[in-house]
Amino acid sequence: MKTERPDQYRILHEAALREYLAALPELATPLGGEPTSWTITEVGDGNLNLVFIVKGARGGVAVKQALPYVRLVGESWPLPLSRAHYEYLALAKQAQFAPGLVPALLHHNAALALNVMELLEPHLIMRKGLIAGIQYPRFVQDITTFMARTLFFTSDLAVSAAAKKEGVAAFAGNHALCKITEDLIFTDPYRVAEQNRWTQPWLDATAAAFREDLDLHVAISRLKLKFLNAPEALIHGDLHTGSIMVTDGATVVIDPEFAFYGPMGFDIGAVIANLLMAYLASAGHERIPAERQVFEAWVLETVENVWSEFARKFLALWRTQAGGDAYPRTLFEGEAGAARLEVERQAYMARLFQDTVGFSAAKIIRRILGLAHNIDFELIEDPKRRAICEARSLKLARVMMVEASSFPTIGAVTKAAREARDWQPDP
Ligand code: SR1
Ligand code: MG
């Protein structure tokens, strides 16, 4: 794989991209046929980048190019191109620890901020599948393997202090992407910010209440502090259901451009939050009452299984593959030492679960009161119906954030989600 070409950054639109790919035999040959016959379609529906699907006579590729600004907002919001480099680094690390669960990287050009990856077909963005009410039987198994292995093997439980610090340093420059998260998730939804939006007028009072709620402000600030100063592991950093592609039998995690060494609960919380939003948005997609009941039950079961399977796999790795400088073996020798260490592992998981609950709540609130919303809610056409689903989600998220310790188990979270689903906000 070539990693460098002496290019100057320029935005590659269709003709320039065709010419670029045609000059790379390692891509042109598997695409097959004459470059003039390739179809090139821009499909990017994310907030930041250009994404092209290129198809030739023999095969296809996905091309992602970073723009020098935030696509969602425009040139008034510049953003470093280096995010393509961090995505490339993260994909390589994730492929090492979770092979088959990330797309194969075929080509990287740092100057052009460009990554070319295998084309995932017939995969669908998971969020779209969830909106359509589709269940994914393989999802729990794959996402928990992805999270347990990428988080464990980049943590102090698995690697030496020196290697861990090298890892932290390699991603430390990705601070502009972290700053987006620090602002859009941990700050703006709780204050007046120009870019905030919500479903008006129904959520006006809730948005105002969140701006005045000091218990909430303390809770979100504690989470922000953890995000800023807890380099526990290499996290994906944006692990929502729009960053996961699925089929019945496969799961692939894409788009790790927000990757850095941060708190593990941020990734686990992202997955759980997005499932909870799929669950609470589901009522808005019903054509007849209760038609999505089976799907909704599956979503909540999936929430429970995501945590329990993640915890089981992470603990199994810790028991069998611990090679890091944390919890030195020599301090836990003999039967008593082993038993005490096991108690400590359970305490570690309980703390991680509390982080997960809090981060999950933060991820829900930002999608309803902040800048970047999600189509789970946005595709509910009737704004009042949408606002009801969103109000239920905000009610659940507030209690999860402010009273995280009243959710000692994942069952407590799904119970509260069921109650939120039945709640009727004042008209
Ligand atoms: C301005 S970027 C908004 C959001 O898009 C990405 O997917 C991240 O979630 C980010 O917060
Ligand atoms: Mg993304």
GROMACS .gro file of C-alpha atoms and ligand atoms in nm:
model
  439
    1MET     CA    1   0.000   0.000   0.000
    2LYS     CA    2   0.139   0.341  -0.097
    3THR     CA    3   0.107   0.588   0.185
    4GLU     CA    4   0.256   0.906   0.038
    5ARG     CA    5   0.247   1.092  -0.294
    6PRO     CA    6   0.384   1.440  -0.348
    7ASP     CA    7   0.041   1.594  -0.394
    8GLN     CA    8  -0.087   1.938  -0.301
    9TYR     CA    9  -0.420   1.934  -0.126
   10ARG     CA   10  -0.711   1.998  -0.358
   11ILE     CA   11  -1.070   1.887  -0.340
   12LEU     CA   12  -1.110   1.589  -0.572
   13HIS     CA   13  -1.438   1.615  -0.753
   14GLU     CA   14  -1.544   1.346  -0.996
   15ALA     CA   15  -1.307   1.408  -1.288
   16ALA     CA   16  -1.002   1.468  -1.070
   17LEU     CA   17  -1.079   1.161  -0.861
   18ARG     CA   18  -1.114   0.944  -1.170
   19GLU     CA   19  -0.776   1.063  -1.295
   20TYR     CA   20  -0.617   1.013  -0.954
   21LEU     CA   21  -0.743   0.656  -0.915
   22ALA     CA   22  -0.658   0.566  -1.274
   23ALA     CA   23  -0.293   0.647  -1.199
   24LEU     CA   24  -0.283   0.395  -0.912
   25PRO     CA   25  -0.259   0.041  -1.053
   26GLU     CA   26  -0.326  -0.114  -0.711
   27LEU     CA   27  -0.673   0.047  -0.724
   28ALA     CA   28  -0.737   0.074  -1.099
   29THR     CA   29  -0.674  -0.298  -1.162
   30PRO     CA   30  -0.924  -0.431  -0.905
   31LEU     CA   31  -1.178  -0.169  -1.020
   32GLY     CA   32  -1.140  -0.312  -1.370
   33GLY     CA   33  -1.229  -0.183  -1.716
   34GLU     CA   34  -1.155   0.160  -1.858
   35PRO     CA   35  -1.146   0.446  -1.603
   36THR     CA   36  -1.390   0.634  -1.827
   37SER     CA   37  -1.645   0.361  -1.762
   38TRP     CA   38  -1.626   0.383  -1.382
   39THR     CA   39  -1.927   0.526  -1.205
   40ILE     CA   40  -1.841   0.777  -0.933
   41THR     CA   41  -2.114   0.888  -0.693
   42GLU     CA   42  -2.079   1.125  -0.401
   43VAL     CA   43  -2.278   0.968  -0.115
   44GLY     CA   44  -2.148   1.152   0.192
   45ASP     CA   45  -2.434   1.220   0.429
   46GLY     CA   46  -2.214   1.279   0.734
   47ASN     CA   47  -2.132   1.617   0.881
   48LEU     CA   48  -1.767   1.654   0.781
   49ASN     CA   49  -1.636   1.491   0.463
   50LEU     CA   50  -1.680   1.394   0.100
   51VAL     CA   51  -1.744   1.025   0.041
   52PHE     CA   52  -1.746   0.872  -0.308
   53ILE     CA   53  -1.847   0.526  -0.419
   54VAL     CA   54  -1.645   0.425  -0.724
   55LYS     CA   55  -1.752   0.119  -0.923
   56GLY     CA   56  -1.574  -0.044  -1.214
   57ALA     CA   57  -1.628  -0.355  -1.424
   58ARG     CA   58  -1.467  -0.580  -1.162
   59GLY     CA   59  -1.516  -0.414  -0.825
   60GLY     CA   60  -1.569  -0.102  -0.620
   61VAL     CA   61  -1.405   0.116  -0.356
   62ALA     CA   62  -1.514   0.384  -0.111
   63VAL     CA   63  -1.314   0.707  -0.115
   64LYS     CA   64  -1.328   0.947   0.175
   65GLN     CA   65  -1.170   1.291   0.154
   66ALA     CA   66  -1.158   1.540   0.438
   67LEU     CA   67  -1.265   1.894   0.355
   68PRO     CA   68  -1.079   2.187   0.513
   69TYR     CA   69  -1.402   2.284   0.688
   70VAL     CA   70  -1.709   2.131   0.852
   71ARG     CA   71  -1.935   2.022   0.567
   72LEU     CA   72  -2.251   2.063   0.774
   73VAL     CA   73  -2.180   2.431   0.841
   74GLY     CA   74  -1.954   2.544   0.557
   75GLU     CA   75  -1.626   2.729   0.510
   76SER     CA   76  -1.693   2.955   0.807
   77TRP     CA   77  -1.595   2.661   1.032
   78PRO     CA   78  -1.244   2.549   0.933
   79LEU     CA   79  -1.128   2.203   1.041
   80PRO     CA   80  -0.781   2.047   1.003
   81LEU     CA   81  -0.727   1.798   0.724
   82SER     CA   82  -0.514   1.594   0.964
   83ARG     CA   83  -0.827   1.410   1.072
   84ALA     CA   84  -0.777   1.184   0.767
   85HIS     CA   85  -0.439   1.086   0.910
   86TYR     CA   86  -0.589   1.003   1.252
   87GLU     CA   87  -0.863   0.801   1.084
   88TYR     CA   88  -0.598   0.606   0.896
   89LEU     CA   89  -0.398   0.546   1.217
   90ALA     CA   90  -0.708   0.439   1.409
   91LEU     CA   91  -0.825   0.205   1.133
   92ALA     CA   92  -0.485   0.037   1.135
   93LYS     CA   93  -0.493  -0.013   1.514
   94GLN     CA   94  -0.852  -0.132   1.513
   95ALA     CA   95  -0.778  -0.378   1.230
   96GLN     CA   96  -0.495  -0.519   1.443
   97PHE     CA   97  -0.721  -0.585   1.743
   98ALA     CA   98  -1.058  -0.638   1.578
   99PRO     CA   99  -0.982  -0.787   1.235
  100GLY     CA  100  -1.281  -0.804   1.002
  101LEU     CA  101  -1.476  -0.550   1.205
  102VAL     CA  102  -1.337  -0.241   1.027
  103PRO     CA  103  -1.309  -0.175   0.653
  104ALA     CA  104  -0.987  -0.277   0.480
  105LEU     CA  105  -0.778   0.031   0.405
  106LEU     CA  106  -0.651   0.023   0.046
  107HIS     CA  107  -0.474   0.356   0.010
  108HIS     CA  108  -0.389   0.663   0.216
  109ASN     CA  109  -0.270   1.001   0.093
  110ALA     CA  110  -0.192   1.238   0.378
  111ALA     CA  111  -0.147   1.545   0.157
  112LEU     CA  112  -0.486   1.498  -0.004
  113ALA     CA  113  -0.643   1.395   0.330
  114LEU     CA  114  -0.776   1.093   0.146
  115ASN     CA  115  -0.845   0.734   0.246
  116VAL     CA  116  -0.958   0.463   0.005
  117MET     CA  117  -1.132   0.166   0.161
  118GLU     CA  118  -1.301  -0.154   0.057
  119LEU     CA  119  -1.658  -0.098  -0.060
  120LEU     CA  120  -1.897  -0.247   0.193
  121GLU     CA  121  -2.181  -0.409   0.002
  122PRO     CA  122  -2.463  -0.489   0.066
  123HIS     CA  123  -2.411  -0.325   0.405
  124LEU     CA  124  -2.644  -0.052   0.525
  125ILE     CA  125  -2.579   0.227   0.776
  126MET     CA  126  -2.722   0.076   1.093
  127ARG     CA  127  -2.920   0.389   1.184
  128LYS     CA  128  -3.117   0.358   0.858
  129GLY     CA  129  -3.189  -0.008   0.926
  130LEU     CA  130  -3.309   0.068   1.279
  131ILE     CA  131  -3.543   0.339   1.148
  132ALA     CA  132  -3.684   0.078   0.907
  133GLY     CA  133  -3.739  -0.155   1.204
  134ILE     CA  134  -3.479  -0.413   1.103
  135GLN     CA  135  -3.320  -0.638   1.365
  136TYR     CA  136  -2.953  -0.730   1.341
  137PRO     CA  137  -2.886  -1.069   1.501
  138ARG     CA  138  -2.509  -1.044   1.468
  139PHE     CA  139  -2.469  -0.694   1.607
  140VAL     CA  140  -2.419  -0.765   1.978
  141GLN     CA  141  -2.155  -1.027   1.915
  142ASP     CA  142  -1.955  -0.804   1.680
  143ILE     CA  143  -1.980  -0.465   1.847
  144THR     CA  144  -1.889  -0.609   2.187
  145THR     CA  145  -1.587  -0.786   2.037
  146PHE     CA  146  -1.487  -0.461   1.869
  147MET     CA  147  -1.518  -0.255   2.186
  148ALA     CA  148  -1.376  -0.509   2.430
  149ARG     CA  149  -1.068  -0.576   2.216
  150THR     CA  150  -0.989  -0.225   2.092
  151LEU     CA  151  -1.038  -0.076   2.439
  152PHE     CA  152  -0.863  -0.350   2.636
  153PHE     CA  153  -0.560  -0.388   2.409
  154THR     CA  154  -0.486  -0.015   2.404
  155SER     CA  155  -0.526   0.029   2.780
  156ASP     CA  156  -0.280   0.015   3.069
  157LEU     CA  157  -0.423  -0.327   3.152
  158ALA     CA  158  -0.268  -0.466   2.834
  159VAL     CA  159   0.030  -0.250   2.732
  160SER     CA  160   0.337  -0.115   2.906
  161ALA     CA  161   0.336   0.243   3.031
  162ALA     CA  162   0.586   0.337   2.759
  163ALA     CA  163   0.378   0.188   2.478
  164LYS     CA  164   0.063   0.347   2.617
  165LYS     CA  165   0.228   0.690   2.627
  166GLU     CA  166   0.347   0.646   2.268
  167GLY     CA  167  -0.014   0.574   2.175
  168VAL     CA  168  -0.144   0.879   2.358
  169ALA     CA  169   0.120   1.093   2.184
  170ALA     CA  170   0.034   0.955   1.839
  171PHE     CA  171  -0.325   1.077   1.871
  172ALA     CA  172  -0.268   1.390   2.082
  173GLY     CA  173  -0.273   1.612   1.773
  174ASN     CA  174  -0.634   1.523   1.701
  175HIS     CA  175  -0.745   1.794   1.943
  176ALA     CA  176  -0.957   1.988   1.692
  177LEU     CA  177  -1.190   1.689   1.661
  178CYS     CA  178  -1.193   1.649   2.040
  179LYS     CA  179  -1.283   2.017   2.067
  180ILE     CA  180  -1.592   1.958   1.852
  181THR     CA  181  -1.703   1.695   2.103
  182GLU     CA  182  -1.610   1.914   2.401
  183ASP     CA  183  -1.827   2.196   2.264
  184LEU     CA  184  -2.113   2.020   2.090
  185ILE     CA  185  -2.170   1.743   2.341
  186PHE     CA  186  -2.044   1.869   2.675
  187THR     CA  187  -2.115   2.243   2.662
  188ASP     CA  188  -2.347   2.394   2.401
  189PRO     CA  189  -2.671   2.205   2.473
  190TYR     CA  190  -2.661   2.351   2.827
  191ARG     CA  191  -2.615   2.717   2.733
  192VAL     CA  192  -2.732   2.963   2.472
  193ALA     CA  193  -2.534   2.878   2.159
  194GLU     CA  194  -2.606   3.008   1.812
  195GLN     CA  195  -2.598   2.666   1.651
  196ASN     CA  196  -2.829   2.488   1.897
  197ARG     CA  197  -3.164   2.383   1.762
  198TRP     CA  198  -3.459   2.177   1.880
  199THR     CA  199  -3.814   2.099   1.778
  200GLN     CA  200  -3.997   2.424   1.840
  201PRO     CA  201  -4.214   2.526   2.011
  202TRP     CA  202  -4.272   2.196   2.191
  203LEU     CA  203  -3.924   2.165   2.340
  204ASP     CA  204  -3.869   2.536   2.415
  205ALA     CA  205  -3.945   2.495   2.785
  206THR     CA  206  -3.727   2.185   2.824
  207ALA     CA  207  -3.436   2.351   2.641
  208ALA     CA  208  -3.468   2.654   2.870
  209ALA     CA  209  -3.489   2.432   3.179
  210PHE     CA  210  -3.171   2.247   3.074
  211ARG     CA  211  -2.993   2.582   3.046
  212GLU     CA  212  -3.087   2.663   3.407
  213ASP     CA  213  -3.044   2.320   3.564
  214LEU     CA  214  -2.732   2.337   3.781
  215ASP     CA  215  -2.750   1.971   3.884
  216LEU     CA  216  -2.731   1.889   3.516
  217HIS     CA  217  -2.451   2.141   3.463
  218VAL     CA  218  -2.243   1.978   3.737
  219ALA     CA  219  -2.307   1.631   3.597
  220ILE     CA  220  -2.218   1.724   3.237
  221SER     CA  221  -1.909   1.912   3.357
  222ARG     CA  222  -1.786   1.605   3.546
  223LEU     CA  223  -1.830   1.404   3.228
  224LYS     CA  224  -1.650   1.671   3.027
  225LEU     CA  225  -1.361   1.663   3.273
  226LYS     CA  226  -1.340   1.286   3.233
  227PHE     CA  227  -1.341   1.325   2.854
  228LEU     CA  228  -1.060   1.581   2.884
  229ASN     CA  229  -0.837   1.400   3.128
  230ALA     CA  230  -0.890   1.024   3.121
  231PRO     CA  231  -0.674   0.868   2.848
  232GLU     CA  232  -0.786   0.515   2.935
  233ALA     CA  233  -0.769   0.364   2.587
  234LEU     CA  234  -0.779   0.441   2.215
  235ILE     CA  235  -1.146   0.519   2.166
  236HIS     CA  236  -1.334   0.546   1.837
  237GLY     CA  237  -1.472   0.877   1.957
  238ASP     CA  238  -1.793   0.887   1.748
  239LEU     CA  239  -1.940   0.538   1.778
  240HIS     CA  240  -2.301   0.613   1.690
  241THR     CA  241  -2.518   0.397   1.467
  242GLY     CA  242  -2.426   0.613   1.167
  243SER     CA  243  -2.067   0.491   1.213
  244ILE     CA  244  -2.167   0.125   1.193
  245MET     CA  245  -2.252  -0.064   0.875
  246VAL     CA  246  -2.447  -0.386   0.900
  247THR     CA  247  -2.599  -0.683   0.727
  248ASP     CA  248  -2.776  -0.978   0.886
  249GLY     CA  249  -2.444  -1.152   0.922
  250ALA     CA  250  -2.182  -0.878   0.950
  251THR     CA  251  -2.095  -0.559   1.135
  252VAL     CA  252  -1.829  -0.309   1.028
  253VAL     CA  253  -1.728  -0.002   1.228
  254ILE     CA  254  -1.635   0.295   1.009
  255ASP     CA  255  -1.531   0.661   1.045
  256PRO     CA  256  -1.289   0.671   1.340
  257GLU     CA  257  -1.170   1.027   1.264
  258PHE     CA  258  -1.253   1.138   1.621
  259ALA     CA  259  -1.020   0.872   1.765
  260PHE     CA  260  -0.792   0.962   2.057
  261TYR     CA  261  -0.698   0.823   2.398
  262GLY     CA  262  -1.002   0.894   2.610
  263PRO     CA  263  -1.249   0.735   2.851
  264MET     CA  264  -1.377   0.393   2.746
  265GLY     CA  265  -1.729   0.472   2.863
  266PHE     CA  266  -1.759   0.732   2.588
  267ASP     CA  267  -1.763   0.461   2.318
  268ILE     CA  268  -1.984   0.218   2.509
  269GLY     CA  269  -2.218   0.503   2.603
  270ALA     CA  270  -2.241   0.610   2.238
  271VAL     CA  271  -2.361   0.267   2.130
  272ILE     CA  272  -2.613   0.243   2.413
  273ALA     CA  273  -2.739   0.601   2.362
  274ASN     CA  274  -2.802   0.545   1.994
  275LEU     CA  275  -2.992   0.223   2.063
  276LEU     CA  276  -3.201   0.402   2.327
  277MET     CA  277  -3.278   0.678   2.076
  278ALA     CA  278  -3.373   0.418   1.814
  279TYR     CA  279  -3.606   0.268   2.076
  280LEU     CA  280  -3.768   0.598   2.178
  281ALA     CA  281  -3.792   0.726   1.818
  282SER     CA  282  -3.962   0.405   1.711
  283ALA     CA  283  -4.309   0.521   1.821
  284GLY     CA  284  -4.271   0.810   1.577
  285HIS     CA  285  -4.224   0.568   1.287
  286GLU     CA  286  -4.532   0.356   1.363
  287ARG     CA  287  -4.807   0.360   1.103
  288ILE     CA  288  -5.042   0.162   1.327
  289PRO     CA  289  -5.011   0.137   1.706
  290ALA     CA  290  -4.781  -0.136   1.836
  291GLU     CA  291  -4.669  -0.249   1.490
  292ARG     CA  292  -4.303  -0.215   1.597
  293GLN     CA  293  -4.340  -0.385   1.935
  294VAL     CA  294  -4.125  -0.687   1.848
  295PHE     CA  295  -3.854  -0.462   1.706
  296GLU     CA  296  -3.863  -0.237   2.012
  297ALA     CA  297  -3.830  -0.536   2.246
  298TRP     CA  298  -3.528  -0.647   2.043
  299VAL     CA  299  -3.368  -0.303   2.073
  300LEU     CA  300  -3.394  -0.307   2.452
  301GLU     CA  301  -3.268  -0.663   2.470
  302THR     CA  302  -2.978  -0.546   2.253
  303VAL     CA  303  -2.903  -0.260   2.495
  304GLU     CA  304  -2.883  -0.513   2.779
  305ASN     CA  305  -2.671  -0.756   2.579
  306VAL     CA  306  -2.431  -0.486   2.459
  307TRP     CA  307  -2.333  -0.406   2.814
  308SER     CA  308  -2.335  -0.762   2.951
  309GLU     CA  309  -2.141  -0.912   2.659
  310PHE     CA  310  -1.895  -0.623   2.656
  311ALA     CA  311  -1.832  -0.667   3.029
  312ARG     CA  312  -1.795  -1.045   2.994
  313LYS     CA  313  -1.544  -1.016   2.708
  314PHE     CA  314  -1.347  -0.732   2.864
  315LEU     CA  315  -1.316  -0.920   3.194
  316ALA     CA  316  -1.213  -1.239   3.014
  317LEU     CA  317  -0.935  -1.046   2.837
  318TRP     CA  318  -0.823  -0.892   3.164
  319ARG     CA  319  -0.812  -1.234   3.336
  320THR     CA  320  -0.615  -1.401   3.057
  321GLN     CA  321  -0.420  -1.136   2.864
  322ALA     CA  322  -0.317  -0.872   3.115
  323GLY     CA  323   0.034  -0.761   3.020
  324GLY     CA  324   0.031  -0.395   3.110
  325ASP     CA  325   0.185  -0.201   3.393
  326ALA     CA  326  -0.144  -0.152   3.576
  327TYR     CA  327  -0.223  -0.397   3.860
  328PRO     CA  328   0.125  -0.560   3.876
  329ARG     CA  329   0.104  -0.938   3.913
  330THR     CA  330   0.353  -0.931   4.198
  331LEU     CA  331   0.107  -0.734   4.410
  332PHE     CA  332  -0.166  -0.996   4.372
  333GLU     CA  333   0.007  -1.328   4.428
  334GLY     CA  334  -0.147  -1.639   4.582
  335GLU     CA  335  -0.509  -1.726   4.633
  336ALA     CA  336  -0.587  -1.422   4.845
  337GLY     CA  337  -0.426  -1.191   4.589
  338ALA     CA  338  -0.619  -1.347   4.300
  339ALA     CA  339  -0.947  -1.318   4.492
  340ARG     CA  340  -0.880  -0.955   4.584
  341LEU     CA  341  -0.791  -0.870   4.224
  342GLU     CA  342  -1.116  -1.025   4.106
  343VAL     CA  343  -1.310  -0.806   4.350
  344GLU     CA  344  -1.119  -0.509   4.213
  345ARG     CA  345  -1.207  -0.606   3.854
  346GLN     CA  346  -1.575  -0.604   3.947
  347ALA     CA  347  -1.533  -0.258   4.105
  348TYR     CA  348  -1.359  -0.136   3.788
  349MET     CA  349  -1.650  -0.257   3.576
  350ALA     CA  350  -1.903  -0.094   3.810
  351ARG     CA  351  -1.717   0.237   3.772
  352LEU     CA  352  -1.700   0.193   3.395
  353PHE     CA  353  -2.073   0.125   3.388
  354GLN     CA  354  -2.142   0.452   3.571
  355ASP     CA  355  -1.931   0.637   3.312
  356THR     CA  356  -2.121   0.460   3.036
  357VAL     CA  357  -2.460   0.566   3.176
  358GLY     CA  358  -2.347   0.929   3.203
  359PHE     CA  359  -2.188   0.947   2.858
  360SER     CA  360  -2.489   0.776   2.709
  361ALA     CA  361  -2.714   1.049   2.853
  362ALA     CA  362  -2.484   1.320   2.715
  363LYS     CA  363  -2.501   1.165   2.368
  364ILE     CA  364  -2.882   1.166   2.377
  365ILE     CA  365  -2.915   1.527   2.490
  366ARG     CA  366  -2.676   1.662   2.224
  367ARG     CA  367  -2.880   1.501   1.943
  368ILE     CA  368  -3.198   1.677   2.057
  369LEU     CA  369  -3.083   2.018   2.184
  370GLY     CA  370  -2.747   2.069   2.007
  371LEU     CA  371  -2.627   2.130   1.651
  372ALA     CA  372  -2.603   1.781   1.505
  373HIS     CA  373  -2.927   1.587   1.515
  374ASN     CA  374  -2.996   1.233   1.397
  375ILE     CA  375  -3.243   1.099   1.147
  376ASP     CA  376  -3.401   0.863   1.401
  377PHE     CA  377  -3.590   1.171   1.515
  378GLU     CA  378  -3.552   1.401   1.213
  379LEU     CA  379  -3.738   1.162   0.983
  380ILE     CA  380  -4.048   1.176   1.203
  381GLU     CA  381  -4.236   1.421   0.984
  382ASP     CA  382  -4.502   1.541   1.224
  383PRO     CA  383  -4.305   1.779   1.450
  384LYS     CA  384  -4.535   1.731   1.747
  385ARG     CA  385  -4.500   1.356   1.730
  386ARG     CA  386  -4.124   1.397   1.696
  387ALA     CA  387  -4.117   1.630   1.996
  388ILE     CA  388  -4.296   1.368   2.209
  389CYS     CA  389  -4.030   1.108   2.125
  390GLU     CA  390  -3.755   1.362   2.192
  391ALA     CA  391  -3.912   1.480   2.520
  392ARG     CA  392  -3.924   1.118   2.641
  393SER     CA  393  -3.557   1.077   2.549
  394LEU     CA  394  -3.459   1.398   2.729
  395LYS     CA  395  -3.648   1.292   3.040
  396LEU     CA  396  -3.467   0.959   3.043
  397ALA     CA  397  -3.128   1.118   2.968
  398ARG     CA  398  -3.160   1.379   3.242
  399VAL     CA  399  -3.216   1.121   3.513
  400MET     CA  400  -2.940   0.898   3.374
  401MET     CA  401  -2.698   1.188   3.388
  402VAL     CA  402  -2.790   1.345   3.721
  403GLU     CA  403  -2.868   1.022   3.904
  404ALA     CA  404  -2.632   0.781   3.730
  405SER     CA  405  -2.577   0.590   4.055
  406SER     CA  406  -2.947   0.501   4.068
  407PHE     CA  407  -2.876   0.286   3.760
  408PRO     CA  408  -2.657   0.013   3.907
  409THR     CA  409  -2.736  -0.233   3.628
  410ILE     CA  410  -2.819  -0.220   3.260
  411GLY     CA  411  -3.160  -0.364   3.351
  412ALA     CA  412  -3.230  -0.045   3.546
  413VAL     CA  413  -3.157   0.155   3.228
  414THR     CA  414  -3.390  -0.051   3.008
  415LYS     CA  415  -3.662  -0.039   3.276
  416ALA     CA  416  -3.640   0.342   3.279
  417ALA     CA  417  -3.645   0.347   2.898
  418ARG     CA  418  -3.967   0.141   2.899
  419GLU     CA  419  -4.121   0.385   3.145
  420ALA     CA  420  -4.009   0.680   2.931
  421ARG     CA  421  -4.171   0.515   2.625
  422ASP     CA  422  -4.506   0.521   2.809
  423TRP     CA  423  -4.474   0.877   2.937
  424GLN     CA  424  -4.715   1.132   2.788
  425PRO     CA  425  -4.576   1.485   2.804
  426ASP     CA  426  -4.824   1.767   2.870
  427PRO     CA  427  -4.987   1.874   2.543
  428SR1     C1  428  -1.981   1.956   1.333
  428SR1     S1  429  -1.962   1.788   1.343
  428SR1     C2  430  -2.099   1.730   1.425
  428SR1     C3  431  -2.094   1.590   1.463
  428SR1     O1  432  -2.073   1.508   1.349
  428SR1     C4  433  -1.990   1.399   1.383
  428SR1     O2  434  -2.046   1.279   1.341
  428SR1     C5  435  -1.973   1.405   1.534
  428SR1     O3  436  -2.072   1.333   1.601
  428SR1     C6  437  -1.984   1.551   1.557
  428SR1     O4  438  -2.011   1.583   1.692
  429MG      MG  439  -1.855   1.034   1.113
   0.00000   0.00000   0.00000
